Short mmCIF file of C-alpha atoms and ligand atoms in Angstrom, two decimals:
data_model
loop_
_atom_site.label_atom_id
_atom_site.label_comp_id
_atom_site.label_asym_id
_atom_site.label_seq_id
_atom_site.Cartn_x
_atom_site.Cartn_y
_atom_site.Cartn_z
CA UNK A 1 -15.50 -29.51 22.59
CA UNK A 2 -19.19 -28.52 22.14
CA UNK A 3 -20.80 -30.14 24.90
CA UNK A 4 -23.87 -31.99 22.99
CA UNK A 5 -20.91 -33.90 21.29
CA UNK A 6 -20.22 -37.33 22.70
CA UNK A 7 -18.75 -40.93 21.05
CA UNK A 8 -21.03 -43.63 21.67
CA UNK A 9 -18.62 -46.43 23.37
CA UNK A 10 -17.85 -49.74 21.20
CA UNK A 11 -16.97 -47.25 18.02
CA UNK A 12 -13.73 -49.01 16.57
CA UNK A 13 -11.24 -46.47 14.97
CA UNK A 14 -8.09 -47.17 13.10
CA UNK A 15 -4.86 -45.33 13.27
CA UNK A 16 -2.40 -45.87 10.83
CA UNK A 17 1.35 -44.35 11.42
CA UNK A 18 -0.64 -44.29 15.01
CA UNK A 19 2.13 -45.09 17.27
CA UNK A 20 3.87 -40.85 15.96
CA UNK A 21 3.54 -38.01 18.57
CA UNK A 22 -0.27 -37.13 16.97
CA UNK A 23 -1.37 -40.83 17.01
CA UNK A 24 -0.69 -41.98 20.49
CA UNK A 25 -1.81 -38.71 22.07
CA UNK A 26 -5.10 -39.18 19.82
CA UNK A 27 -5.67 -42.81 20.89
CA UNK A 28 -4.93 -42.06 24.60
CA UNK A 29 -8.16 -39.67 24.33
CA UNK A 30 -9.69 -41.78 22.45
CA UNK A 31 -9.68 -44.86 25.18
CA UNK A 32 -10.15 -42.82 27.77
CA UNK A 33 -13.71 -41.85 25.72
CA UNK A 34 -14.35 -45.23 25.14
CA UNK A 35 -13.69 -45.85 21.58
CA UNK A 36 -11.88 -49.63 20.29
CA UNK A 37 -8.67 -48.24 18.81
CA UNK A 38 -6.31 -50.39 16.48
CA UNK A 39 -2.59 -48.76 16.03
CA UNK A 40 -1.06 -50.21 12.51
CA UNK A 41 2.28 -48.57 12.50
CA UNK A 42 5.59 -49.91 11.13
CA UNK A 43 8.30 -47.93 13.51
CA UNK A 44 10.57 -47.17 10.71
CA UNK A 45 10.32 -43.48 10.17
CA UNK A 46 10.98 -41.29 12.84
CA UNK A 47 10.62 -44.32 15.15
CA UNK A 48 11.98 -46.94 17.55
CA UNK A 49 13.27 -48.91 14.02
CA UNK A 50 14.91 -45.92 12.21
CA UNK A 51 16.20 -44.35 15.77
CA UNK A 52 18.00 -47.87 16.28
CA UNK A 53 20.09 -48.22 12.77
CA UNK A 54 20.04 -44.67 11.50
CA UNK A 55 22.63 -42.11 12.11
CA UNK A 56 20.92 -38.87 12.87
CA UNK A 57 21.14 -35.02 13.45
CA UNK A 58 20.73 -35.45 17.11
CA UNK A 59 22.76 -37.20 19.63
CA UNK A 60 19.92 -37.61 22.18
CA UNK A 61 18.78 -41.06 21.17
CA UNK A 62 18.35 -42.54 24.28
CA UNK A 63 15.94 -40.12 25.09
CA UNK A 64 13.89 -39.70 22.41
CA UNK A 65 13.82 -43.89 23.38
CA UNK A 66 12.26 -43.41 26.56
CA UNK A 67 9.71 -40.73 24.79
CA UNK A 68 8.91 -43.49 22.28
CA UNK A 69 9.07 -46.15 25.00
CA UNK A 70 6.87 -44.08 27.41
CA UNK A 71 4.12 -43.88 24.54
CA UNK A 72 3.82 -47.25 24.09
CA UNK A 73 3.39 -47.68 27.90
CA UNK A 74 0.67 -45.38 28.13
CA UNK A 75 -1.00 -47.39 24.92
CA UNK A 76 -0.58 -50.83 26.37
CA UNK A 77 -2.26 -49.91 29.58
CA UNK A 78 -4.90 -48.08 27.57
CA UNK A 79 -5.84 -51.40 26.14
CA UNK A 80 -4.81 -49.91 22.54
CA UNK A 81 -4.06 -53.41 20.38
CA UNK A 82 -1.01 -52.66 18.25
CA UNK A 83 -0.83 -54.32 14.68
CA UNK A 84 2.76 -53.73 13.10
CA UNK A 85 2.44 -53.21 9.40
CA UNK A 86 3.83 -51.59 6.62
CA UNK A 87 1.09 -49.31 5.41
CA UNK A 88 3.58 -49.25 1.59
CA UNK A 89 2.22 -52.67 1.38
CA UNK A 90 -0.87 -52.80 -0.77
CA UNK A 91 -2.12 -56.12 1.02
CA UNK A 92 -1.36 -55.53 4.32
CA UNK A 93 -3.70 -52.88 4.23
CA UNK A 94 -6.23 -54.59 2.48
CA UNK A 95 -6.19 -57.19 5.03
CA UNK A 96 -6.21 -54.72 7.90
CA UNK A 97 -9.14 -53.17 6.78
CA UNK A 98 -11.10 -56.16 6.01
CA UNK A 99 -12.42 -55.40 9.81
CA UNK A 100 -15.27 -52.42 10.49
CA UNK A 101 -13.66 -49.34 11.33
CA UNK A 102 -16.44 -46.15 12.28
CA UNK A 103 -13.08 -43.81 11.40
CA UNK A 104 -9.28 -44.72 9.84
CA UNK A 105 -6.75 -41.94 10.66
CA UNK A 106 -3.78 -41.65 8.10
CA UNK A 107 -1.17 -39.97 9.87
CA UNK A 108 1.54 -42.26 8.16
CA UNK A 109 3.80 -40.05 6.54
CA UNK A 110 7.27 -38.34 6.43
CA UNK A 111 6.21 -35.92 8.29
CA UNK A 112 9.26 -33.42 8.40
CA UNK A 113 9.50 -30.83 5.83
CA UNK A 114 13.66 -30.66 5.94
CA UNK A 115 13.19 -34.54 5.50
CA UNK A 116 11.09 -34.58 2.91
CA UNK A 117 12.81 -32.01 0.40
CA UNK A 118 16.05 -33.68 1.29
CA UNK A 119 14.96 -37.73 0.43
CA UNK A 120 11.88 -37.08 -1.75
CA UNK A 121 11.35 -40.95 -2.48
CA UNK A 122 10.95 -41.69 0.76
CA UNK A 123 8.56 -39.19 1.46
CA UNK A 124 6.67 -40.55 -1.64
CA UNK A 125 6.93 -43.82 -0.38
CA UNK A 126 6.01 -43.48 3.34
CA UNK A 127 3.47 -40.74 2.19
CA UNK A 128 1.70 -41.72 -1.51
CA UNK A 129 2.08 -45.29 -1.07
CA UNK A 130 -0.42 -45.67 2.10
CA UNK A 131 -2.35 -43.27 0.78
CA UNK A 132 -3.26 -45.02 -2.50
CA UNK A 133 -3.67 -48.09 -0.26
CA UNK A 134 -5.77 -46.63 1.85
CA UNK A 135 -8.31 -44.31 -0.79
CA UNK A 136 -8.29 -47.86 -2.71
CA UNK A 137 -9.65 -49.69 0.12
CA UNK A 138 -11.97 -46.98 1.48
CA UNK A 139 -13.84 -45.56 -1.70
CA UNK A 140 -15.90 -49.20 -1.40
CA UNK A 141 -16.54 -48.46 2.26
CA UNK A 142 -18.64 -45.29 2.94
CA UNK A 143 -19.67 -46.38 6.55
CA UNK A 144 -15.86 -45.79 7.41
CA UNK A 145 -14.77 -42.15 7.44
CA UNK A 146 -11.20 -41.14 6.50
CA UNK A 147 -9.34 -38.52 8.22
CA UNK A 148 -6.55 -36.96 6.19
CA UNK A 149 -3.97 -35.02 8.01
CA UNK A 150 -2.40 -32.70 5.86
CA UNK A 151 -0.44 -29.24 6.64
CA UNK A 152 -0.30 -25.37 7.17
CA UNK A 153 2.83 -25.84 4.50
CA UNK A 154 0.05 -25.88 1.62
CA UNK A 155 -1.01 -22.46 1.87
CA UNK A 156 3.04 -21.71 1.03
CA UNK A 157 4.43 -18.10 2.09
CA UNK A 158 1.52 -16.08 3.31
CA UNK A 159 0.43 -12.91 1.84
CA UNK A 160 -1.77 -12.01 4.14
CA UNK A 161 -1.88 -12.21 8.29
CA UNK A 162 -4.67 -15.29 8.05
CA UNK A 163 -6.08 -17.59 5.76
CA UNK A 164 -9.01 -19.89 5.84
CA UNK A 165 -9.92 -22.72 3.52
CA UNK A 166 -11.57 -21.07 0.89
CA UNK A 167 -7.59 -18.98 0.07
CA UNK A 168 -5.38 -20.49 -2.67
CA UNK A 169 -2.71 -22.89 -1.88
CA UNK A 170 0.65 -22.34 -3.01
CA UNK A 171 2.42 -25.42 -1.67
CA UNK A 172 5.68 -24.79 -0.62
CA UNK A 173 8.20 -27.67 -0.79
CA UNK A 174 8.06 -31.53 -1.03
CA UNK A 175 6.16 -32.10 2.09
CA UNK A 176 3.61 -29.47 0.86
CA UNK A 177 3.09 -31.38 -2.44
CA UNK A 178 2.50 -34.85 -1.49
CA UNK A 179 -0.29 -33.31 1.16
CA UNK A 180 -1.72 -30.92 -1.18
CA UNK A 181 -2.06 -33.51 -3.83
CA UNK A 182 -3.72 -36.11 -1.25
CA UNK A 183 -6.27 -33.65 -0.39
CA UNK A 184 -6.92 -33.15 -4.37
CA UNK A 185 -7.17 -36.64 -4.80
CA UNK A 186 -9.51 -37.11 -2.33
CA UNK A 187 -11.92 -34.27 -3.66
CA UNK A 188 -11.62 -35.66 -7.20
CA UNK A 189 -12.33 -39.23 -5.91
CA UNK A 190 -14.96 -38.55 -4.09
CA UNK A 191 -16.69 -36.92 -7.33
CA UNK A 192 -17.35 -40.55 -8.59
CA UNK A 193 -17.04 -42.91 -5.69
CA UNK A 194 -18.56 -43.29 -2.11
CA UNK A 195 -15.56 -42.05 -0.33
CA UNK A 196 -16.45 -40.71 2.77
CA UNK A 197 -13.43 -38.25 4.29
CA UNK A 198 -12.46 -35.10 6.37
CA UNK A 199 -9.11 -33.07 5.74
CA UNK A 200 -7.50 -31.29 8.47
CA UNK A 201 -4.58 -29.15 8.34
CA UNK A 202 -2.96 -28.42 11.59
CA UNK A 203 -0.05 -25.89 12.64
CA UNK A 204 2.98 -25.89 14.38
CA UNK A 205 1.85 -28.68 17.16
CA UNK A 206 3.99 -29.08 20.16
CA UNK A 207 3.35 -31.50 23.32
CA UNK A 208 4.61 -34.05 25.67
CA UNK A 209 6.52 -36.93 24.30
CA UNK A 210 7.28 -35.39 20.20
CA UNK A 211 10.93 -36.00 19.07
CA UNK A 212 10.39 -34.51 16.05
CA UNK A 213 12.92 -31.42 17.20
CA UNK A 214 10.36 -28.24 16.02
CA UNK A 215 11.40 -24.92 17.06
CA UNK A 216 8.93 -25.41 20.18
CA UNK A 217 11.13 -28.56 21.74
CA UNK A 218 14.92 -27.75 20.59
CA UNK A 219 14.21 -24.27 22.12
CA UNK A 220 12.99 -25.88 25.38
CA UNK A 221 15.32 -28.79 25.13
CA UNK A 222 18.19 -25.80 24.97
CA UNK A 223 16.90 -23.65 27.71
CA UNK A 224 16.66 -26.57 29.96
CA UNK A 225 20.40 -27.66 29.15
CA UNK A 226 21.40 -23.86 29.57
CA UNK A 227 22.07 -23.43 26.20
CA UNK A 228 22.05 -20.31 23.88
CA UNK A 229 18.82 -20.40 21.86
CA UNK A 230 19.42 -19.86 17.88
CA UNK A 231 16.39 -18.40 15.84
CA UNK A 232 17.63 -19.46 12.06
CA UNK A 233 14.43 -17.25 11.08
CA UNK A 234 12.92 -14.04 10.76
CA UNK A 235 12.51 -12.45 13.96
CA UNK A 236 9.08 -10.91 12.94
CA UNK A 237 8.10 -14.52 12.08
CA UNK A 238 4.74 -15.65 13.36
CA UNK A 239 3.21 -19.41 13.97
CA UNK A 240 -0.16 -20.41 14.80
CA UNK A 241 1.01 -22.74 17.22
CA UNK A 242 -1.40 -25.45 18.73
CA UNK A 243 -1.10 -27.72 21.94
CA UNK A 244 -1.36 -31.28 20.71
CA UNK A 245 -4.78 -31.46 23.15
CA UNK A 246 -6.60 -28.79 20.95
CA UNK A 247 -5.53 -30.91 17.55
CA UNK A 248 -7.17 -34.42 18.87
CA UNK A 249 -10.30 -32.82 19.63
CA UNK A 250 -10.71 -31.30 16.35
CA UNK A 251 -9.44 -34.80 14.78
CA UNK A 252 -11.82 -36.47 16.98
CA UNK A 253 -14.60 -34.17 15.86
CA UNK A 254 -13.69 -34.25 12.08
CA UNK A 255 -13.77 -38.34 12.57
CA UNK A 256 -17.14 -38.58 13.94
CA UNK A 257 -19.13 -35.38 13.24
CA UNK A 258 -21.66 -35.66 10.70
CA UNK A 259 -20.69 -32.31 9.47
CA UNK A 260 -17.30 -33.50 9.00
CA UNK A 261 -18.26 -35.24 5.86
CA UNK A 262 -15.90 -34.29 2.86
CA UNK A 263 -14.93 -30.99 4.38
CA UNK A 264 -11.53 -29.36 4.74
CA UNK A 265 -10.68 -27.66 8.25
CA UNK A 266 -7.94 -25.87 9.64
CA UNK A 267 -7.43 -27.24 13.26
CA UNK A 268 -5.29 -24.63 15.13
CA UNK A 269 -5.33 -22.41 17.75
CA UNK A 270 -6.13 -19.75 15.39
CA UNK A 271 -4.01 -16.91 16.28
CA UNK A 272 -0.42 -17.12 15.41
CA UNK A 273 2.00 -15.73 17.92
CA UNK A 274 5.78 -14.54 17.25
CA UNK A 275 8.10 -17.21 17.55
CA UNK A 276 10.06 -15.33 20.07
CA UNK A 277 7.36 -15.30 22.53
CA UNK A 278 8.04 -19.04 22.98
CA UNK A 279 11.43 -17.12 24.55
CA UNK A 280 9.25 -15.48 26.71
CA UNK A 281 7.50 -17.79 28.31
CA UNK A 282 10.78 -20.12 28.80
CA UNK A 283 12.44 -16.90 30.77
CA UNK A 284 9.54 -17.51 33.35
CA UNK A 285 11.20 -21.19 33.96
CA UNK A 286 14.95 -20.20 32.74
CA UNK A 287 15.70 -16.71 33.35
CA UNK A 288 19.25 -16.41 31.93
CA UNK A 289 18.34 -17.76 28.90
CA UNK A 290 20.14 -16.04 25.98
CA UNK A 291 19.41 -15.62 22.64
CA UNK A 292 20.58 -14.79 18.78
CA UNK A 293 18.38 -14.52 15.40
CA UNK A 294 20.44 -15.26 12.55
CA UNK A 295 19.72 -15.40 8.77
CA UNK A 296 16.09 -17.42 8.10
CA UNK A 297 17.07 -21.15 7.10
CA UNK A 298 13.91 -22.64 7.27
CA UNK A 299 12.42 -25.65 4.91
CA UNK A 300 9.09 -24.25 5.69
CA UNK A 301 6.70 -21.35 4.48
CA UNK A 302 6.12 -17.55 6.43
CA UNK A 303 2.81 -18.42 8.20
CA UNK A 304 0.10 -16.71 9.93
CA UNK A 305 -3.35 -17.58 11.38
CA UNK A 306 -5.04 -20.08 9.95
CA UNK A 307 -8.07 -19.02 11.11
CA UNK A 308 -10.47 -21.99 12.79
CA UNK A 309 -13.72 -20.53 12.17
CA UNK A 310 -15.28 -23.06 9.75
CA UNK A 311 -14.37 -25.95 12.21
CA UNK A 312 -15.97 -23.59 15.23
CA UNK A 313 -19.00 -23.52 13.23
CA UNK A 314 -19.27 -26.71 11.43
CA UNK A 315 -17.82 -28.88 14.28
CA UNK A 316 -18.12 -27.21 17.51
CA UNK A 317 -14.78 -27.29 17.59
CA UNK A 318 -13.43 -25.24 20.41
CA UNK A 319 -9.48 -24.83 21.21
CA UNK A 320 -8.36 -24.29 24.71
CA UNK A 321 -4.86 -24.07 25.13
CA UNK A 322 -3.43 -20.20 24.48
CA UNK A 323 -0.02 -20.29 24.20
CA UNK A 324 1.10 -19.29 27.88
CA UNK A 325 -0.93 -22.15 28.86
CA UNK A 326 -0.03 -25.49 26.51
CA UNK A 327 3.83 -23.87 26.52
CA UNK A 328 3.88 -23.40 30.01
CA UNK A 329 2.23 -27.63 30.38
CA UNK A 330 5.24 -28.47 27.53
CA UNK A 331 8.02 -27.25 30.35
CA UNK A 332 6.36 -28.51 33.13
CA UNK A 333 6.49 -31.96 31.77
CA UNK A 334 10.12 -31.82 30.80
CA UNK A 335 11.17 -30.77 34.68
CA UNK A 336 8.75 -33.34 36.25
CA UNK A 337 10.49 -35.83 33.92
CA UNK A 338 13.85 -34.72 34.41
CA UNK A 339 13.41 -35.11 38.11
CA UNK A 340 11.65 -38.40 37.97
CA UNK A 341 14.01 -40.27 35.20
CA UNK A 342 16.97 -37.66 34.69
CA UNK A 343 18.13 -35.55 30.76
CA UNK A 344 20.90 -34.71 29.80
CA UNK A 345 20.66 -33.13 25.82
CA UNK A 346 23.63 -33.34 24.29
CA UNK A 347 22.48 -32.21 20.57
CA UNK A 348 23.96 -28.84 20.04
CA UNK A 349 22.35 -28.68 16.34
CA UNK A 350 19.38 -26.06 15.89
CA UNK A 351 16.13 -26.15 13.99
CA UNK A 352 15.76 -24.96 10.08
CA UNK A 353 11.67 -26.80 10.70
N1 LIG B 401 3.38 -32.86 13.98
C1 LIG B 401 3.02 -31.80 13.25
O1 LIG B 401 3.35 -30.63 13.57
C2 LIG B 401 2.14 -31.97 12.03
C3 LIG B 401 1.55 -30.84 11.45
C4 LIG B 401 0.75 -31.02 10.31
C5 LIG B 401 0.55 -32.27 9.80
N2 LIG B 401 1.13 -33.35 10.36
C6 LIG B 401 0.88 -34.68 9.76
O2 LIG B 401 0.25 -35.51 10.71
C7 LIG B 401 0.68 -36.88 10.52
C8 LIG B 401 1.24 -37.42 11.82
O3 LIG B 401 2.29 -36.55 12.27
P1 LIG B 401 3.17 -36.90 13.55
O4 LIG B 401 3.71 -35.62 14.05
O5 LIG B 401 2.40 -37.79 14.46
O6 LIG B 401 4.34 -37.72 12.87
P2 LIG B 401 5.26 -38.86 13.46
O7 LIG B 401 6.47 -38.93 12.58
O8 LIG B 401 5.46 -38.69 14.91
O9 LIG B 401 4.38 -40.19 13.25
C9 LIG B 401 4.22 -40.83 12.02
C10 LIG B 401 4.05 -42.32 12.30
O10 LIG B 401 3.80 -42.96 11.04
C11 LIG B 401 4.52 -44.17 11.02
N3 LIG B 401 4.78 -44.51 9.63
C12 LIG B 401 5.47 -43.78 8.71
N4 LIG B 401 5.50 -44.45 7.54
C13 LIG B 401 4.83 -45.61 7.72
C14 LIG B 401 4.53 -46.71 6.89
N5 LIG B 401 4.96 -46.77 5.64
N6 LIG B 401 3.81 -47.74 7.41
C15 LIG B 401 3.38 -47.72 8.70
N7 LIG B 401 3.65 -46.68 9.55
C16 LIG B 401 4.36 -45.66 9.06
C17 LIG B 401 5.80 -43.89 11.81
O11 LIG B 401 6.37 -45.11 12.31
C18 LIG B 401 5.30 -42.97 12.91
O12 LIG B 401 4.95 -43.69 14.06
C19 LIG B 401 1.68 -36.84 9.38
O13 LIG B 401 1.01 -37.16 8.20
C20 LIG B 401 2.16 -35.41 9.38
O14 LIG B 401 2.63 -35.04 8.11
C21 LIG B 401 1.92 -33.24 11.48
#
């Protein structure tokens, strides 16, 4: 981050859907700069609640437990104060932000494509819902900034190697939708209210603690249990993939820089790498690892670069995690874990994200 950038201490932030893999990573930086953070978050979707009740693809329960577990650790001795809340709830978030906040982060959301196409209500509900709560309750408060996280899915099936925000979208899928129509509706509402917000769309994030089984962690998870990796895709495909570190300092810039103010940025690493070279890097650790490609089953568009200069410029923003480097942190963490609390993956089902 540009040096000359720095949060003045005592700024309260909200984060709703804050207790996900972008949330608690975001408000463990945030602390540790001094900002008041507030986590509203209902642990129903892709959660502690849902994990619990649900029947799902994956068989590794328990550990994506102790991931969700170990985040809430790390927030509690943060000093992040956790309000549980349903953000579908109109007045619950009315009450919620009847407090100051300097910046509310809606990360709330379905926030799987595959999951979205496949129950479309409730991505609407878990998606739409909070954000008409939220635009309602923020176009009467310009002194609070809203970030919008939307996604690299809205561009749809590239034509081109990179894109940057001025290109046409072409949403691709559910998922798409619902965030390309959020980032509409915040451009049209901000023609006649006071709404004060930032859009970013990120790409293909990995780091420690996600459970949200993206090609980055069910290829690790399998070279780790000395499994056979399966590419469902195209074996030319790219990804502009981005360590989870480089996406919370371009949310915490879009949140608090002046210039952030009812702008749209793509927050990547901006330069997509072949989705093989993840295999690459993982023979350093695991060097029998074997591999097949087989016919593309994805629920997501062919990407590229989405290329980060306006946020560069505009924000200061400045990514530092190359792939060999954030990967290459992502493994680390798995083997330290492994030999300080023990995995064993049992899933043996493979990614179409
Ligand atoms: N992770 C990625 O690669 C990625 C990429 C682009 C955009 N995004 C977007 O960023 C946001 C956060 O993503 P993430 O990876 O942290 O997801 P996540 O699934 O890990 O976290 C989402 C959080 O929102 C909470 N939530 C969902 N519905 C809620 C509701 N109705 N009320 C209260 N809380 C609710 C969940 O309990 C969960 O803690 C999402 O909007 C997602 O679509 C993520």
């Amino acid at each position: 981050m540009n040096s000359s950038f720095a949060l003045k201490p005592g700024q309260k932030v909200l984060l709703i859907g804050g207790a996900g893999f972008i949330g608690h990573n975001l408000a463990l930086e945030l602390r540790r700069q001094g900002v008041d953070v507030d986590i509203a978050d209902g642990f129903r979707v892709n959660s502690l609640l849902n994990l619990s009740i649900q029947d799902d693809e994956t068989q590794d329960i328990d550990i994506y437990k102790g991931f969700l577990d170990e985040r809430l650790e790390l927030l509690r001795a943060s000093s992040t104060e956790f309000i549980i809340s349903n953000a579908t709830d109109r007045y619950e978030v009315s009450k919620i932000l009847e407090k100051h906040y300097d910046v509310v982060y809606l990360l709330a959301a379905v926030s799987h494509a595959s999951r979205s196409n496949s129950d479309p209500v409730g991505a609407l509900q878990n998606g739409l819902l909070p954000f008409v709560n939220v635009v309602s309750e923020l176009s009467k408060k310009p002194n609070t900034r809203l970030v919008y996280l939307s996604s690299s899915t809205v561009y749809g099936h590239f034509t081109k190697d990179s894109v940057d925000e001025s290109d046409t979208c072409n949403p691709y899928g559910m998922y798409a939708v619902l965030k390309h129509v959020g980032e509409k509706i915040l451009f049209e509402t901000g023609q006649n209210s006071e709404l004060n917000y930032s859009v970013v769309r990120p790409s293909a994030l990995y780091g420690e603690r996600c459970i949200s089984r993206r090609v980055s962690q069910i290829f690790l998870e399998n070279a780790f249990s000395g499994r056979k990796l399966v590419f469902k895709g195209d074996k030319e495909e790219k990804l502009d993939f981005t360590y989870i570190q480089d996406l919370v300092q371009g949310l915490i810039l879009a949140g608090f820089h002046e210039n952030g103010y009812r702008e749209l940025f793509n927050i990547t690493f901006g330069n997509a790498r072949s989705v093989l070279s993840l295999v690459d890097i993982l023979r350093e650790y695991f060097p029998k690892l074997e591999l097949e490609v087989t016919e593309r089953d994805q629920a997501t568009p062919l990407r590229g670069t989405l290329l980060n200069t306006k946020a560069k410029k505009l924000l200061g923003f400045e990514p530092q995690w190359c792939l060999e480097d954030g990967y290459a942190s992502y493994i680390r963490w798995y083997l330290q874990r492994s030999k300080e609390r023990g995995m064993v993956f049992n899933t043996i089902s493979q990614t179409n994200e």
